[in-house]
CSV table of C-alpha atoms in Angstrom, one decimal:
chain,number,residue,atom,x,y,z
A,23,UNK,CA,276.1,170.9,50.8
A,24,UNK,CA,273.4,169.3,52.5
A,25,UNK,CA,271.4,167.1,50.0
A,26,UNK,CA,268.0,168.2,51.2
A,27,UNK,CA,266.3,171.0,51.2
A,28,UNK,CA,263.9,173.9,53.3
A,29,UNK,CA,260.9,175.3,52.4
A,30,UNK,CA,260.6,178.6,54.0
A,31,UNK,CA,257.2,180.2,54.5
A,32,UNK,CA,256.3,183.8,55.9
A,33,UNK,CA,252.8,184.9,57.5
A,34,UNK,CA,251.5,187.6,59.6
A,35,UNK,CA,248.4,189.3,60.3
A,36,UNK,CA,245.0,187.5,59.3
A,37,UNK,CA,244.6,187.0,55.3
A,38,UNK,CA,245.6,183.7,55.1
A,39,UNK,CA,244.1,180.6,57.3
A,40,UNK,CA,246.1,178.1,58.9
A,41,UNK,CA,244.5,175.7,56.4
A,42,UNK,CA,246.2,177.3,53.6
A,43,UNK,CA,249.5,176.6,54.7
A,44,UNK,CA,248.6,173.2,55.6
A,45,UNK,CA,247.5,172.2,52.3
A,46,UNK,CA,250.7,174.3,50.7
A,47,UNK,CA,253.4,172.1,52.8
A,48,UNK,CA,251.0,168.9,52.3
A,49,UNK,CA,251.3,169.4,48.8
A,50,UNK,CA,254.7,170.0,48.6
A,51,UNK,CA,255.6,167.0,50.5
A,52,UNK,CA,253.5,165.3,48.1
A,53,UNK,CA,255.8,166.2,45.2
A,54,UNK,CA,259.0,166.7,46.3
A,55,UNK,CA,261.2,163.8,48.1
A,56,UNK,CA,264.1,166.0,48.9
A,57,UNK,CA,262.9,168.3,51.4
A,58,UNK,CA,264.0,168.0,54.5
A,59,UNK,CA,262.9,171.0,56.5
A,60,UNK,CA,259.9,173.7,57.2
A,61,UNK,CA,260.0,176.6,58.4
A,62,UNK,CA,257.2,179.0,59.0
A,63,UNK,CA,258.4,182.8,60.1
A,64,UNK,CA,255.2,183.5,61.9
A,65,UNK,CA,254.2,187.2,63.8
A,66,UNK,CA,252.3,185.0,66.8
A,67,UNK,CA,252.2,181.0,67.1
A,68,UNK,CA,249.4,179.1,64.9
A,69,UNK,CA,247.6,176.8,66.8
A,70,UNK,CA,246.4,175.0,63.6
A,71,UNK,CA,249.4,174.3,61.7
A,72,UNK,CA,250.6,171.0,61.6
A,73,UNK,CA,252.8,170.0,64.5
A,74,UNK,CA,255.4,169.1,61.5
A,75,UNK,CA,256.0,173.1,60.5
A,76,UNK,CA,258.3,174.4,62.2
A,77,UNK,CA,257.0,177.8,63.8
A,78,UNK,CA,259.8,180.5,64.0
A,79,UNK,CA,258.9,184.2,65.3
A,80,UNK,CA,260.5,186.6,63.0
A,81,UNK,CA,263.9,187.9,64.3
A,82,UNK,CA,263.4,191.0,66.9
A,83,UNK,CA,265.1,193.2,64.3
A,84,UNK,CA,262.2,192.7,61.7
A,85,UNK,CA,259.6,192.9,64.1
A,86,UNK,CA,258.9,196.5,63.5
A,87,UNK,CA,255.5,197.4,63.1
A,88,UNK,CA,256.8,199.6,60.1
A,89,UNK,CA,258.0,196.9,58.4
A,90,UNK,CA,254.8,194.5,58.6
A,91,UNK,CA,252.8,197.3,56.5
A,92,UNK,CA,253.6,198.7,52.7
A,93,UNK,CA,257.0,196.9,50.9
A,94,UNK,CA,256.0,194.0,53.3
A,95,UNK,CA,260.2,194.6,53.9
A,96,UNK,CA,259.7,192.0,57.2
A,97,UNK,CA,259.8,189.2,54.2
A,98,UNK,CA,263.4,189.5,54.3
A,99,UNK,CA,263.8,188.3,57.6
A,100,UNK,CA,263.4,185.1,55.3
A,101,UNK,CA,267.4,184.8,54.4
A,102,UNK,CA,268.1,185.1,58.2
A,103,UNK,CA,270.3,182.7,59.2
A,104,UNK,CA,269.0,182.5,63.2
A,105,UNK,CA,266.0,180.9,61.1
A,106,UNK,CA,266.9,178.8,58.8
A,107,UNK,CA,268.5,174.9,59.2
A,108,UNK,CA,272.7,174.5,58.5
A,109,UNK,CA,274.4,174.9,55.4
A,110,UNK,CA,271.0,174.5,53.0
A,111,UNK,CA,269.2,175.5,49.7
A,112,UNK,CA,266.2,177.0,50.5
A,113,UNK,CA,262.8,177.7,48.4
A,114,UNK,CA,260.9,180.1,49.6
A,115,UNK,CA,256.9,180.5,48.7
A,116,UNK,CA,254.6,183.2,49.3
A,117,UNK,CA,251.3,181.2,50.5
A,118,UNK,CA,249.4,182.4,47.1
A,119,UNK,CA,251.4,180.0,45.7
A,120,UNK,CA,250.4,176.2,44.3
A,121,UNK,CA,252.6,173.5,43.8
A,122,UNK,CA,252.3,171.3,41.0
A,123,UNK,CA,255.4,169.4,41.1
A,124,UNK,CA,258.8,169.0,42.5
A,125,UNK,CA,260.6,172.1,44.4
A,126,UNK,CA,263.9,170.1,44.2
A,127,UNK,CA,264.3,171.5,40.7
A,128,UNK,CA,264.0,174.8,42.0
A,129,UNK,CA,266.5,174.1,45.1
A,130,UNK,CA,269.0,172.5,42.5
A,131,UNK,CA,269.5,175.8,41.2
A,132,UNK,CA,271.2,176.6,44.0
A,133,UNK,CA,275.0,175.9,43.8
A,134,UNK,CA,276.8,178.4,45.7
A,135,UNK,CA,276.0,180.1,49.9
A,136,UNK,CA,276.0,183.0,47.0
A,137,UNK,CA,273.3,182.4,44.9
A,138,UNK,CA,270.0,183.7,44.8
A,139,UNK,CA,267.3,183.0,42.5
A,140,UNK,CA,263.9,185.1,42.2
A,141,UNK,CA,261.3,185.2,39.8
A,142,UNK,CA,262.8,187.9,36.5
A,143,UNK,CA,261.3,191.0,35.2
A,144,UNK,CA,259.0,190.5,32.8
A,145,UNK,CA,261.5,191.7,30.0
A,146,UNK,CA,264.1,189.8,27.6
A,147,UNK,CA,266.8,191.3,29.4
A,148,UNK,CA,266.2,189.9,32.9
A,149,UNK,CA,268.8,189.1,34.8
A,150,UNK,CA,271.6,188.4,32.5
A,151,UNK,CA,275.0,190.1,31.5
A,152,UNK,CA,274.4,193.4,31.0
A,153,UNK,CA,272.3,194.3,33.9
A,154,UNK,CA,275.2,193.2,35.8
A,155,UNK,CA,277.5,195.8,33.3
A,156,UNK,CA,275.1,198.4,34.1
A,157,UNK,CA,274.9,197.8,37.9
A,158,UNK,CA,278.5,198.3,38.4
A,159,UNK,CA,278.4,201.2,35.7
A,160,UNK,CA,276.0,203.2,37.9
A,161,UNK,CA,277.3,202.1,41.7
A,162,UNK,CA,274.1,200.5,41.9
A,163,UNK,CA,271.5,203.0,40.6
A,164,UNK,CA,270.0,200.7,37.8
A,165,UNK,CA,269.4,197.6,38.4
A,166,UNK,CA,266.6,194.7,37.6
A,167,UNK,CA,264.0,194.2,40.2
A,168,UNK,CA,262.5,190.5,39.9
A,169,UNK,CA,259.4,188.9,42.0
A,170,UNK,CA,259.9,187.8,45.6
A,171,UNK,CA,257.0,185.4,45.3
A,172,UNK,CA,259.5,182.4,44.7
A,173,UNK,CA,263.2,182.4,45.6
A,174,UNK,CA,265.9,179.9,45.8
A,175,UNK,CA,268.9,180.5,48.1
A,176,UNK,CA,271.4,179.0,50.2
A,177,UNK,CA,271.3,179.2,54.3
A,178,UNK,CA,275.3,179.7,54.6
A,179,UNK,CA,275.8,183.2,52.7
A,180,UNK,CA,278.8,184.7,54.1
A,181,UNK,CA,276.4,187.7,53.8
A,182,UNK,CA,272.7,187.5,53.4
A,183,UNK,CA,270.3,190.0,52.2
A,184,UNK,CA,268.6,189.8,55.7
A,185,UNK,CA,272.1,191.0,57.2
A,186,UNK,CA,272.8,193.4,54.0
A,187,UNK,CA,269.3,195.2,55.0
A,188,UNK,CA,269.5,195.4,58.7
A,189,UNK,CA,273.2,196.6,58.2
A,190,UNK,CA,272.0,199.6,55.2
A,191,UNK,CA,268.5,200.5,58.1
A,192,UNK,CA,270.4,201.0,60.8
A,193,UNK,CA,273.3,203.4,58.7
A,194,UNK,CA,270.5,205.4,58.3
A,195,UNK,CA,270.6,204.7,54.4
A,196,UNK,CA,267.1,205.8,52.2
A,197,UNK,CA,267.8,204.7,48.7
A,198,UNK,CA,265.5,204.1,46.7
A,199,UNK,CA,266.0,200.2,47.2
A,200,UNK,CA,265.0,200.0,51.2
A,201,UNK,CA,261.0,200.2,50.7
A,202,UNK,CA,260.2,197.2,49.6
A,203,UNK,CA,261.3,193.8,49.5
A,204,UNK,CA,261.4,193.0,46.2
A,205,UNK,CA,263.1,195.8,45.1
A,206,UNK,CA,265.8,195.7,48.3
A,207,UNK,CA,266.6,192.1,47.3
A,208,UNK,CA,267.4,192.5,43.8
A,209,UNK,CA,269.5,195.3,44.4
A,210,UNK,CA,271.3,193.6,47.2
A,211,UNK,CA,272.0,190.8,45.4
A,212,UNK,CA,271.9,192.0,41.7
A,213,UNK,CA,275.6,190.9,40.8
A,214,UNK,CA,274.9,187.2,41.7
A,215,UNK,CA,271.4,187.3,40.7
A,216,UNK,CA,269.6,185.0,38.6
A,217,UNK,CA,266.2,184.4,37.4
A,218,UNK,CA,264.5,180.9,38.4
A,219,UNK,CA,263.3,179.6,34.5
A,220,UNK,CA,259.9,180.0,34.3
A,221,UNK,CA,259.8,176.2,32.9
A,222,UNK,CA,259.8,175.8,36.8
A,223,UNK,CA,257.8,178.8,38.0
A,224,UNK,CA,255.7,181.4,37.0
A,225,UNK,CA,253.4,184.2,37.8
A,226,UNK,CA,249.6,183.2,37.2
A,227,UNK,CA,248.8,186.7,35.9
A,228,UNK,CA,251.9,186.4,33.4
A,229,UNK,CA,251.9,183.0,32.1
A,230,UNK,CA,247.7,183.3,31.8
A,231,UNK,CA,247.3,186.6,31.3
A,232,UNK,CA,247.7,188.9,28.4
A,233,UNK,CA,247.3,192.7,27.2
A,234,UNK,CA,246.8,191.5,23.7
A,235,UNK,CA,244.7,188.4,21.7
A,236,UNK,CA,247.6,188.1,19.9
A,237,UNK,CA,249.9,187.2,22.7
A,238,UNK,CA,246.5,184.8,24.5
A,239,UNK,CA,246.5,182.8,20.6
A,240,UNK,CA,250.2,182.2,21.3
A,241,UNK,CA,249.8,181.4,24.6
A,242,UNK,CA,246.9,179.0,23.4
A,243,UNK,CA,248.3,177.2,20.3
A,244,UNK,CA,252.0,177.3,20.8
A,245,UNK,CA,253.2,173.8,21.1
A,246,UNK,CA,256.6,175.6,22.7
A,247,UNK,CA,254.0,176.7,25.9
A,248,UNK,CA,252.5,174.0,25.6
A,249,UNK,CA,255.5,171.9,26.8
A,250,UNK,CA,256.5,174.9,28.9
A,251,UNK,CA,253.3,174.3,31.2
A,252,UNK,CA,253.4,170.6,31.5
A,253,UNK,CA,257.1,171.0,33.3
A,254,UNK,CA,255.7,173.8,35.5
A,255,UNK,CA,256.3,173.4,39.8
A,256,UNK,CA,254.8,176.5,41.1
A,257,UNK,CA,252.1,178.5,40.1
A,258,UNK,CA,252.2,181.8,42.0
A,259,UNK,CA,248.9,184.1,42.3
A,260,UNK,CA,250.6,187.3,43.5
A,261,UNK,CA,249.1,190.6,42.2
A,262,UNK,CA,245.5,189.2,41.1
A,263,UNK,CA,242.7,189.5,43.2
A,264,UNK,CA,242.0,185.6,42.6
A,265,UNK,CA,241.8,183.7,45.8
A,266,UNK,CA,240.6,180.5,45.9
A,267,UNK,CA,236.9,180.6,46.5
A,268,UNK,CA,237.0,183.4,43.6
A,269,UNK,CA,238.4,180.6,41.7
A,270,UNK,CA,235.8,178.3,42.0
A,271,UNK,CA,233.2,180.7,41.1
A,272,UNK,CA,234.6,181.4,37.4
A,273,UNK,CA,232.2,179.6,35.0
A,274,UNK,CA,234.2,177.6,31.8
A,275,UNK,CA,235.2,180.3,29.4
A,276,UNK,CA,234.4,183.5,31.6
A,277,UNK,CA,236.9,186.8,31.0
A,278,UNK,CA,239.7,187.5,34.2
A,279,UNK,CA,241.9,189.9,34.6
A,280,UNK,CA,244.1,191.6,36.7
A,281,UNK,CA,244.9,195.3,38.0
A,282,UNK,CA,247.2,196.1,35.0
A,283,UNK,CA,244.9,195.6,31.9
A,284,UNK,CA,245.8,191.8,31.3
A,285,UNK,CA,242.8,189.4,30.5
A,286,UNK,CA,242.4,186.0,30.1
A,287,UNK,CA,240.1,183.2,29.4
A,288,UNK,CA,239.4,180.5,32.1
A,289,UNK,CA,239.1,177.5,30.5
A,290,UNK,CA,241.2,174.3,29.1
A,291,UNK,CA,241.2,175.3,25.9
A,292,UNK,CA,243.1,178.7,26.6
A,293,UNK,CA,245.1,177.0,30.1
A,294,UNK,CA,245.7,173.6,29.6
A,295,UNK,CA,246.0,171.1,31.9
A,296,UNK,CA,246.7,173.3,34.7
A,297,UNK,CA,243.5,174.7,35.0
A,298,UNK,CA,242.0,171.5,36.1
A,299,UNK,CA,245.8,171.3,38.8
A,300,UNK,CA,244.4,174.7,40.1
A,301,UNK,CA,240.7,173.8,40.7
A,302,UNK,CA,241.8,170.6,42.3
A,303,UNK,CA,244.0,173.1,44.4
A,304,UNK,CA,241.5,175.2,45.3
A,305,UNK,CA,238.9,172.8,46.4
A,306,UNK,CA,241.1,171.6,48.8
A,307,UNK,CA,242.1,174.4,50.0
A,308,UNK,CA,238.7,175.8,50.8
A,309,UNK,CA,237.8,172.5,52.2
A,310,UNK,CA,240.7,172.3,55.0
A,311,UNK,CA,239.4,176.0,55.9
A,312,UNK,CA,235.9,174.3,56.6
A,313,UNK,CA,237.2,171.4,58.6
């Protein structure tokens, strides 16, 4: 097994600058000594990414207008092997991610071609044992669906979920499971998949966020999350309307929350540490897009 690893990257369309991907890969660099490779899957070539990213058009089979729009199902071009480097781990991050820390943890994961690693449900269940029972139980009709947002895998899958979808599209299958990427992955690869711990990773809406002032004074006090936080790598802002520049608007102490009834507080006494991380993030961020 190679003793690097490749950060893979997805973009299309317009919502995120050329900067942002920049200062993503800059960062990760930064942290992580092991990686050996980028690669950006790209709809059109960037003109402003650094001449170190590589630029890969996504494979002609996911280049389907269809697939571009809801379920965002061209992500899984991402586990194709015509893109990826030889016999690899790879860590893949949407760009609404920050990185705080080394992504060779995350790759290390990865011990198998078989394994593949996604963020779990937010459940106590997860991933584990008896998903897996019930899986097999139901040929497939229950499963756990995790978060796309950060993945671990390996390049050299015998079978990868990028072949397992464009083999199921084109047999005409319409499950339930071929909508939308998150959902298509964890059923694909539900019998070998695992969640990454979110001592490494996490949702910023989950780890931040709360539906209760019970669960935001655990989240504030604990000395358990405390320690939990100070190990994190990757901070991913998926399913919150926070973008950087909204970031750097909140005031200390002001009320967020996201589309599902969570709130939080945005300041260092409910966050931590990482709130100051994210800010610096965020400033630099919105100052590449001005340069």
């Amino acid at each position: 097994m190679n003793s690097g690893f490749c950060l893979v990257l997805a973009m299309w369309g317009d919502a995120y600058p050329d900067a942002s991907v920049n200062t993503l890969v800059e960062s990760v660099r930064r942290h992580s000594p092991r990686l050996s490779h980028v690669v950006l899957l790209t709809d059109r070539q960037r003109s402003l990414i650094d001449a170190d990213i590589q630029q890969m058009p996504f494979p002609a089979f996911f280049d389907r207008p269809e697939f571009f729009g809801h379920g965002y199902r061209v992500k899984l071009a991402v586990f194709a092997r015509s893109v990826l480097p030889l016999d690899t781990p790879c860590v893949y991050l949407d760009l609404d991610t920050m990185v705080t820390g080394d992504l060779g943890g995350i790759a290390a994961l990865v011990k198998r071609p078989s394994d593949v690693f996604m963020l779990p449900p937010g459940n106590l269940i997860s991933f584990g044992l008896l998903r897996r029972v019930a899986f097999r139980l139901t040929r497939g009709k229950r499963f756990a669906t995790g978060n796309s947002s950060v993945m671990a895998y390996h390049s050299a899958a015998r079978t990868s979920v990028a072949d397992l979808f464009e083999r199921h599209y084109l047999s005409g299958d319409v499950g339930p499971y071929m909508g939308i990427d998150d959902t298509f992955i964890s059923w694909a690869a539900q019998p070998v998949l695992r969640g990454i711990p979110t001592s490494l990773a996490v949702t910023f809406r989950r780890e931040f966020l709360a539906r209760s002032r019970v669960v935001l004074w655990y989240q504030k006090y604990s000395p358990i999350r405390r320690n939990h936080r100070s190990n994190v790598v990757a901070i991913t802002f998926n399913g919150t309307r926070y973008k950087p520049e909204e970031l750097l608007k909140l005031k200390t102490g002001e009320r967020i929350s996201d589309a599902r009834g969570r709130f939080g507080y945005w300041s260092d006494e409910q966050m931590g540490p990482l709130r100051e991380q994210i800010l610096t993030y965020c400033r630099l961020v919105v100052s590449k897009k001005q340069t």
